[in-house]
Amino acid sequence: MYSYTSTGEWWYDDIYIGDVPKEDQTITFPALAAKTYGDADYAPGATALVRTCCGHSSSNSNVATIVSNQIHITGAGTATIYADQAGDATYNAAPQVSRTLTVNWGRG
């Protein structure tokens, strides 16, 4: 009788027969619309095909940070927002995807 373990192994009648190859996963991350300093926090919009997505980070905390998985605007300028999806026993880590965020000063 075949059995599969949570660590990705196949067994047949208590004889180890090999590891199950991991599946690849991808991230879909649409372009980020330009924002204005003072806009409300918003979801980055990245999704993964096979699991709940994603970890996010910002290249420039003077423009944007990630708070509770939302983009929080902290100033005007540009920042690169990264989306990451870790691997596990079943899936390989997804290739990182990045998008440029432009934040303009509001009208005074």
Short mmCIF file of C-alpha atoms in Angstrom, two decimals:
data_model
loop_
_atom_site.label_atom_id
_atom_site.label_comp_id
_atom_site.label_asym_id
_atom_site.label_seq_id
_atom_site.Cartn_x
_atom_site.Cartn_y
_atom_site.Cartn_z
CA MET A 1 0.00 0.00 0.00
CA TYR A 2 1.32 3.45 -0.98
CA SER A 3 1.45 6.26 1.54
CA TYR A 4 2.55 9.87 1.34
CA THR A 5 3.95 11.80 4.29
CA SER A 6 3.58 15.48 5.08
CA THR A 7 7.33 15.88 4.46
CA GLY A 8 6.94 14.88 0.82
CA GLU A 9 8.01 11.22 0.93
CA TRP A 10 6.43 8.20 -0.74
CA TRP A 11 6.40 4.82 1.03
CA TYR A 12 5.18 1.41 -0.13
CA ASP A 13 4.48 -1.17 2.59
CA ASP A 14 6.94 0.58 4.93
CA ILE A 15 9.65 0.76 2.23
CA TYR A 16 10.86 4.24 1.33
CA ILE A 17 10.55 4.79 -2.43
CA GLY A 18 11.48 8.44 -2.85
CA ASP A 19 10.69 12.08 -2.43
CA VAL A 20 7.87 13.74 -4.28
CA PRO A 21 9.21 16.53 -6.49
CA LYS A 22 8.15 19.96 -5.32
CA GLU A 23 5.80 21.99 -7.45
CA ASP A 24 6.66 25.48 -8.67
CA GLN A 25 4.54 28.45 -7.74
CA THR A 26 4.25 31.92 -9.20
CA ILE A 27 3.21 35.35 -8.02
CA THR A 28 0.92 37.63 -10.03
CA PHE A 29 1.52 41.26 -9.08
CA PRO A 30 -0.18 43.97 -11.15
CA ALA A 31 1.41 47.38 -11.71
CA LEU A 32 0.94 49.81 -8.83
CA ALA A 33 -1.02 52.98 -9.58
CA ALA A 34 0.58 56.30 -8.65
CA LYS A 35 -0.53 57.54 -5.24
CA THR A 36 -0.62 60.86 -3.40
CA TYR A 37 0.99 61.48 -0.03
CA GLY A 38 -1.84 61.22 2.50
CA ASP A 39 -3.73 58.45 0.67
CA ALA A 40 -5.09 55.64 2.84
CA ASP A 41 -3.24 52.34 3.26
CA TYR A 42 -4.09 49.78 0.59
CA ALA A 43 -3.47 46.15 -0.36
CA PRO A 44 -0.58 45.59 -2.78
CA GLY A 45 -2.68 43.19 -4.90
CA ALA A 46 -0.18 40.35 -5.30
CA THR A 47 -1.62 36.85 -5.51
CA ALA A 48 -0.16 33.36 -5.69
CA LEU A 49 -1.72 30.60 -7.74
CA VAL A 50 -1.44 27.83 -5.18
CA ARG A 51 -1.53 29.38 -1.73
CA THR A 52 -2.30 32.51 0.20
CA CYS A 53 0.12 35.22 -0.86
CA CYS A 54 2.51 36.93 0.02
CA GLY A 55 5.12 38.63 2.12
CA HIS A 56 5.75 42.20 1.03
CA SER A 57 8.58 44.64 1.63
CA SER A 58 9.57 48.14 0.52
CA SER A 59 12.94 49.36 -0.71
CA ASN A 60 12.40 52.89 0.65
CA SER A 61 10.79 53.42 4.04
CA ASN A 62 10.80 57.19 3.40
CA VAL A 63 8.14 56.59 0.73
CA ALA A 64 6.26 53.46 1.85
CA THR A 65 6.31 50.75 4.49
CA ILE A 66 4.29 47.56 4.85
CA VAL A 67 1.92 47.55 7.83
CA SER A 68 -0.40 44.57 8.38
CA ASN A 69 0.25 43.51 4.77
CA GLN A 70 -0.93 46.92 3.50
CA ILE A 71 1.15 49.59 1.76
CA HIS A 72 1.43 52.59 4.09
CA ILE A 73 2.57 55.79 2.39
CA THR A 74 5.12 57.76 4.40
CA GLY A 75 6.29 60.41 1.90
CA ALA A 76 6.67 61.39 -1.74
CA GLY A 77 9.10 59.70 -4.13
CA THR A 78 9.55 56.19 -5.46
CA ALA A 79 9.94 52.82 -3.81
CA THR A 80 10.15 49.29 -5.07
CA ILE A 81 7.54 47.02 -3.49
CA TYR A 82 8.54 43.35 -3.41
CA ALA A 83 6.26 40.31 -3.20
CA ASP A 84 7.72 37.05 -1.87
CA GLN A 85 6.24 33.60 -1.38
CA ALA A 86 8.24 31.08 0.65
CA GLY A 87 8.43 27.41 -0.20
CA ASP A 88 7.53 24.44 1.97
CA ALA A 89 7.53 20.64 1.78
CA THR A 90 5.22 20.72 -1.25
CA TYR A 91 6.12 23.91 -3.15
CA ASN A 92 9.33 25.64 -4.21
CA ALA A 93 9.67 29.29 -3.28
CA ALA A 94 8.19 31.55 -5.93
CA PRO A 95 10.51 33.92 -7.78
CA GLN A 96 10.36 37.37 -6.20
CA VAL A 97 8.30 39.96 -8.09
CA SER A 98 8.77 43.71 -7.77
CA ARG A 99 6.75 46.76 -8.78
CA THR A 100 7.60 50.45 -8.67
CA LEU A 101 5.42 52.69 -6.53
CA THR A 102 5.38 56.43 -7.25
CA VAL A 103 3.98 58.75 -4.59
CA ASN A 104 3.36 62.42 -5.39
CA TRP A 105 2.94 65.32 -2.97
CA GLY A 106 -0.68 66.31 -2.45
CA ARG A 107 -2.07 69.65 -3.50
CA GLY A 108 -1.57 72.23 -0.83
#
